[in-house]
PDB file of C-alpha atoms in Angstrom:
ATOM      1  CA  MET A   1      42.528  86.624  74.537  1.00 33.00           C
ATOM      2  CA  LEU A   2      44.324  86.628  77.879  1.00 33.00           C
ATOM      3  CA  ARG A   3      44.947  83.301  79.514  1.00 31.00           C
ATOM      4  CA  PRO A   4      43.221  83.310  82.892  1.00 35.00           C
ATOM      5  CA  ILE A   5      45.347  83.239  85.977  1.00 34.00           C
ATOM      6  CA  MET A   6      43.187  81.883  88.737  1.00 34.00           C
ATOM      7  CA  PHE A   7      43.706  83.307  92.200  1.00 34.00           C
ATOM      8  CA  LEU A   8      41.576  81.785  94.915  1.00 34.00           C
ATOM      9  CA  LEU A   9      42.546  83.700  97.996  1.00 33.00           C
ATOM     10  CA  ALA A  10      41.202  82.789 101.378  1.00 34.00           C
ATOM     11  CA  SER A  11      42.653  81.604 104.605  1.00 33.00           C
ATOM     12  CA  SER A  12      41.595  79.876 107.798  1.00 34.00           C
ATOM     13  CA  GLY A  13      38.079  79.331 106.504  1.00 36.00           C
ATOM     14  CA  LEU A  14      36.919  82.771 107.670  1.00 39.00           C
ATOM     15  CA  ALA A  15      35.235  83.602 104.382  1.00 42.00           C
ATOM     16  CA  HIS A  16      33.169  81.255 102.368  1.00 47.00           C
ATOM     17  CA  ALA A  17      31.702  81.803  98.994  1.00 53.00           C
ATOM     18  CA  ALA A  18      27.986  82.215  99.377  1.00 72.00           C
ATOM     19  CA  CYS A  19      27.285  81.708  95.699  1.00 86.00           C
ATOM     20  CA  GLY A  20      24.816  79.099  94.602  1.00 84.00           C
ATOM     21  CA  PRO A  21      25.965  75.792  93.118  1.00 86.00           C
ATOM     22  CA  ASP A  22      25.315  77.025  89.558  1.00 90.00           C
ATOM     23  CA  GLN A  23      27.012  80.388  90.103  1.00 93.00           C
ATOM     24  CA  GLN A  24      30.575  81.629  89.973  1.00 94.00           C
ATOM     25  CA  THR A  25      32.152  83.987  92.495  1.00 94.00           C
ATOM     26  CA  PHE A  26      33.281  87.422  91.382  1.00 94.00           C
ATOM     27  CA  LEU A  27      34.103  88.531  94.954  1.00 95.00           C
ATOM     28  CA  SER A  28      33.374  87.208  98.422  1.00 95.00           C
ATOM     29  CA  CYS A  29      34.734  88.526 101.715  1.00 96.00           C
ATOM     30  CA  GLN A  30      34.052  89.561 105.283  1.00 95.00           C
ATOM     31  CA  ILE A  31      33.923  93.361 105.676  1.00 96.00           C
ATOM     32  CA  GLU A  32      36.567  94.703 108.059  1.00 95.00           C
ATOM     33  CA  GLY A  33      35.164  95.696 111.447  1.00 91.00           C
ATOM     34  CA  ARG A  34      31.595  94.646 110.640  1.00 88.00           C
ATOM     35  CA  ASN A  35      29.385  91.597 110.815  1.00 86.00           C
ATOM     36  CA  GLY A  36      28.910  91.833 107.070  1.00 90.00           C
ATOM     37  CA  GLN A  37      29.681  89.423 104.291  1.00 94.00           C
ATOM     38  CA  LEU A  38      29.963  90.816 100.751  1.00 96.00           C
ATOM     39  CA  ASN A  39      29.184  88.430  97.887  1.00 96.00           C
ATOM     40  CA  VAL A  40      29.024  89.106  94.176  1.00 96.00           C
ATOM     41  CA  CYS A  41      28.028  86.033  92.177  1.00 96.00           C
ATOM     42  CA  PHE A  42      27.031  85.374  88.582  1.00 96.00           C
ATOM     43  CA  ASP A  43      25.780  82.820  86.130  1.00 95.00           C
ATOM     44  CA  ALA A  44      25.016  83.030  82.408  1.00 93.00           C
ATOM     45  CA  ASP A  45      22.042  85.362  82.993  1.00 95.00           C
ATOM     46  CA  ILE A  46      22.229  87.246  86.295  1.00 96.00           C
ATOM     47  CA  VAL A  47      24.802  88.959  88.538  1.00 97.00           C
ATOM     48  CA  THR A  48      23.893  89.093  92.236  1.00 96.00           C
ATOM     49  CA  TYR A  49      25.108  91.438  94.991  1.00 96.00           C
ATOM     50  CA  SER A  50      24.471  90.601  98.620  1.00 95.00           C
ATOM     51  CA  TYR A  51      25.653  92.265 101.803  1.00 95.00           C
ATOM     52  CA  GLY A  52      24.979  91.518 105.445  1.00 93.00           C
ATOM     53  CA  PRO A  53      25.195  88.600 107.835  1.00 88.00           C
ATOM     54  CA  ALA A  54      26.159  85.447 105.930  1.00 76.00           C
ATOM     55  CA  ARG A  55      22.869  83.631 106.422  1.00 79.00           C
ATOM     56  CA  LYS A  56      20.545  86.655 106.182  1.00 87.00           C
ATOM     57  CA  PRO A  57      21.797  89.471 103.921  1.00 91.00           C
ATOM     58  CA  GLU A  58      20.514  92.997 104.580  1.00 93.00           C
ATOM     59  CA  LEU A  59      20.566  93.860 100.881  1.00 95.00           C
ATOM     60  CA  THR A  60      20.407  91.722  97.747  1.00 95.00           C
ATOM     61  CA  LEU A  61      20.476  93.220  94.260  1.00 96.00           C
ATOM     62  CA  PHE A  62      20.220  91.550  90.855  1.00 95.00           C
ATOM     63  CA  ALA A  63      21.327  92.751  87.418  1.00 96.00           C
ATOM     64  CA  PRO A  64      21.053  91.013  84.056  1.00 97.00           C
ATOM     65  CA  ILE A  65      24.412  89.871  82.696  1.00 96.00           C
ATOM     66  CA  ASN A  66      23.924  91.925  79.528  1.00 94.00           C
ATOM     67  CA  THR A  67      23.323  95.236  81.385  1.00 94.00           C
ATOM     68  CA  VAL A  68      25.383  94.971  84.591  1.00 96.00           C
ATOM     69  CA  ALA A  69      28.130  97.593  84.789  1.00 96.00           C
ATOM     70  CA  TYR A  70      31.329  95.554  84.674  1.00 95.00           C
ATOM     71  CA  THR A  71      34.828  96.857  83.995  1.00 94.00           C
ATOM     72  CA  PRO A  72      37.345  94.107  83.220  1.00 92.00           C
ATOM     73  CA  TRP A  73      41.053  94.396  83.929  1.00 91.00           C
ATOM     74  CA  PRO A  74      42.708  95.939  80.857  1.00 88.00           C
ATOM     75  CA  GLY A  75      45.668  93.558  81.094  1.00 84.00           C
ATOM     76  CA  ALA A  76      48.372  96.070  81.976  1.00 85.00           C
ATOM     77  CA  GLY A  77      50.097  96.959  85.205  1.00 84.00           C
ATOM     78  CA  SER A  78      51.118  95.073  88.285  1.00 87.00           C
ATOM     79  CA  THR A  79      47.659  95.228  89.891  1.00 91.00           C
ATOM     80  CA  VAL A  80      44.918  92.987  88.522  1.00 91.00           C
ATOM     81  CA  TRP A  81      41.541  94.616  89.203  1.00 94.00           C
ATOM     82  CA  GLU A  82      37.920  94.409  88.137  1.00 95.00           C
ATOM     83  CA  VAL A  83      34.783  96.342  89.094  1.00 96.00           C
ATOM     84  CA  VAL A  84      31.096  95.373  89.079  1.00 97.00           C
ATOM     85  CA  SER A  85      28.546  98.095  89.902  1.00 97.00           C
ATOM     86  CA  PHE A  86      24.896  97.774  90.872  1.00 97.00           C
ATOM     87  CA  THR A  87      22.263 100.494  90.978  1.00 96.00           C
ATOM     88  CA  ASN A  88      19.404 100.633  93.473  1.00 95.00           C
ATOM     89  CA  ALA A  89      17.249 103.772  93.216  1.00 93.00           C
ATOM     90  CA  ASP A  90      19.708 106.689  93.680  1.00 95.00           C
ATOM     91  CA  TYR A  91      22.488 104.497  95.085  1.00 97.00           C
ATOM     92  CA  THR A  92      25.369 102.811  93.273  1.00 97.00           C
ATOM     93  CA  TYR A  93      27.297  99.915  94.827  1.00 98.00           C
ATOM     94  CA  ALA A  94      30.681  99.611  93.093  1.00 98.00           C
ATOM     95  CA  THR A  95      32.282  96.318  94.121  1.00 98.00           C
ATOM     96  CA  PHE A  96      35.915  95.672  93.319  1.00 97.00           C
ATOM     97  CA  GLY A  97      38.573  93.041  93.681  1.00 95.00           C
ATOM     98  CA  GLU A  98      42.302  93.653  93.334  1.00 95.00           C
ATOM     99  CA  ILE A  99      45.413  91.518  93.307  1.00 93.00           C
ATOM    100  CA  HIS A 100      48.562  93.579  93.842  1.00 93.00           C
ATOM    101  CA  ARG A 101      51.613  91.794  92.471  1.00 90.00           C
ATOM    102  CA  ILE A 102      54.932  93.023  93.827  1.00 91.00           C
ATOM    103  CA  PHE A 103      57.756  91.882  91.611  1.00 90.00           C
ATOM    104  CA  PRO A 104      61.122  91.304  93.329  1.00 89.00           C
ATOM    105  CA  ASP A 105      64.399  92.767  92.121  1.00 91.00           C
ATOM    106  CA  ASP A 106      65.787  89.248  91.852  1.00 92.00           C
ATOM    107  CA  PRO A 107      63.842  87.365  89.143  1.00 88.00           C
ATOM    108  CA  ASN A 108      64.471  84.111  91.025  1.00 91.00           C
ATOM    109  CA  ASP A 109      62.518  85.336  94.056  1.00 92.00           C
ATOM    110  CA  GLU A 110      58.779  84.787  94.376  1.00 92.00           C
ATOM    111  CA  ILE A 111      56.263  87.456  93.444  1.00 89.00           C
ATOM    112  CA  GLU A 112      54.551  88.860  96.532  1.00 89.00           C
ATOM    113  CA  VAL A 113      50.762  88.975  96.264  1.00 88.00           C
ATOM    114  CA  ARG A 114      48.516  91.261  98.303  1.00 92.00           C
ATOM    115  CA  LYS A 115      44.783  91.252  97.858  1.00 93.00           C
ATOM    116  CA  SER A 116      42.116  93.850  98.495  1.00 95.00           C
ATOM    117  CA  GLY A 117      38.507  94.452  97.684  1.00 96.00           C
ATOM    118  CA  GLY A 118      35.326  96.007  98.909  1.00 97.00           C
ATOM    119  CA  VAL A 119      32.393  98.172  97.963  1.00 97.00           C
ATOM    120  CA  ILE A 120      31.990 101.921  97.527  1.00 98.00           C
ATOM    121  CA  VAL A 121      28.432 103.165  97.971  1.00 97.00           C
ATOM    122  CA  THR A 122      27.556 106.462  96.329  1.00 98.00           C
ATOM    123  CA  ARG A 123      24.465 108.585  95.924  1.00 97.00           C
ATOM    124  CA  GLY A 124      24.984 110.943  93.032  1.00 93.00           C
ATOM    125  CA  ASP A 125      28.431 112.450  93.532  1.00 94.00           C
ATOM    126  CA  ASP A 126      28.468 111.767  97.290  1.00 97.00           C
ATOM    127  CA  THR A 127      30.286 108.793  98.793  1.00 97.00           C
ATOM    128  CA  ILE A 128      27.987 107.293 101.419  1.00 97.00           C
ATOM    129  CA  ALA A 129      30.222 104.424 102.513  1.00 95.00           C
ATOM    130  CA  GLN A 130      33.511 102.823 101.570  1.00 96.00           C
ATOM    131  CA  LEU A 131      33.813  99.331 103.011  1.00 96.00           C
ATOM    132  CA  SER A 132      36.974  97.254 102.749  1.00 97.00           C
ATOM    133  CA  CYS A 133      37.305  93.497 102.773  1.00 97.00           C
ATOM    134  CA  ASP A 134      39.333  91.795 105.462  1.00 96.00           C
ATOM    135  CA  PRO A 135      42.301  90.717 103.290  1.00 95.00           C
ATOM    136  CA  ASP A 136      42.489  87.296 104.969  1.00 93.00           C
ATOM    137  CA  THR A 137      38.926  86.484 103.888  1.00 94.00           C
ATOM    138  CA  ILE A 138      38.961  87.550 100.242  1.00 95.00           C
ATOM    139  CA  ILE A 139      37.902  85.154  97.533  1.00 93.00           C
ATOM    140  CA  PHE A 140      38.561  86.866  94.202  1.00 92.00           C
ATOM    141  CA  PRO A 141      39.047  84.166  91.575  1.00 87.00           C
ATOM    142  CA  TRP A 142      40.102  86.571  88.892  1.00 79.00           C
ATOM    143  CA  GLY A 143      39.752  85.162  85.433  1.00 79.00           C
ATOM    144  CA  GLU A 144      37.641  85.641  82.363  1.00 80.00           C
ATOM    145  CA  GLY A 145      34.394  84.176  83.731  1.00 87.00           C
ATOM    146  CA  LEU A 146      32.340  87.359  83.862  1.00 93.00           C
ATOM    147  CA  SER A 147      33.801  88.622  80.576  1.00 91.00           C
ATOM    148  CA  ASP A 148      32.988  85.270  78.973  1.00 92.00           C
ATOM    149  CA  ALA A 149      29.392  85.484  80.244  1.00 93.00           C
ATOM    150  CA  LYS A 150      28.981  88.963  78.745  1.00 93.00           C
ATOM    151  CA  ILE A 151      30.528  87.799  75.448  1.00 93.00           C
ATOM    152  CA  ALA A 152      28.140  84.821  75.408  1.00 93.00           C
ATOM    153  CA  ALA A 153      25.311  87.369  75.841  1.00 93.00           C
ATOM    154  CA  GLY A 154      26.406  88.999  72.569  1.00 94.00           C
ATOM    155  CA  LEU A 155      28.571  91.823  73.918  1.00 95.00           C
ATOM    156  CA  THR A 156      32.130  92.988  73.278  1.00 93.00           C
ATOM    157  CA  TYR A 157      34.182  95.263  75.521  1.00 93.00           C
ATOM    158  CA  ASP A 158      35.644  98.350  73.860  1.00 92.00           C
ATOM    159  CA  TYR A 159      38.738  99.108  75.963  1.00 90.00           C
ATOM    160  CA  SER A 160      39.297 102.544  74.432  1.00 91.00           C
ATOM    161  CA  ALA A 161      35.717 103.705  75.158  1.00 92.00           C
ATOM    162  CA  GLN A 162      35.468 101.534  78.315  1.00 90.00           C
ATOM    163  CA  VAL A 163      31.984 100.274  77.441  1.00 92.00           C
ATOM    164  CA  TRP A 164      30.283  96.989  76.585  1.00 94.00           C
ATOM    165  CA  GLN A 165      28.460  97.075  73.269  1.00 93.00           C
ATOM    166  CA  LYS A 166      26.571  94.660  71.062  1.00 92.00           C
ATOM    167  CA  THR A 167      28.912  92.466  69.076  1.00 86.00           C
ATOM    168  CA  ALA A 168      28.908  93.367  65.393  1.00 81.00           C
ATOM    169  CA  ASP A 169      27.600  90.650  63.084  1.00 71.00           C
TER     170      ASP A 169
END
């Protein structure tokens, strides 16, 4: 099991996690160029997607923890990333958070970290919208929280097939 590296990335108070007190944040950010806040939150049972003004979202979607489409970081490469997707009628909202680690030539220098995230909205094979987070507002506390919640729900991730399946007894 990978040891979690917690990254809580936000600055100047521009973004705030809009998750409830009993929820964890998967991703929270202000969308670049829009008056929209993107929040993906979860607890032991439910994953929630909300988009819109911070106090009155335009869209809120819910998915059970055991069926939500979640792709965990496979543990390789210099970019840590995860994806959570929600379906609403014919539309899919694929939310993602990424932490790009740029390793210096000199091992004594600090690793540069750049963050990104957002949501890609599709209908069938058509991309309807691709919205990016303002990097200065991203909260993406990457760790094993969502994976742990799915494991607690009796699921195991098969990295070769890239699917969650019921844990064998």
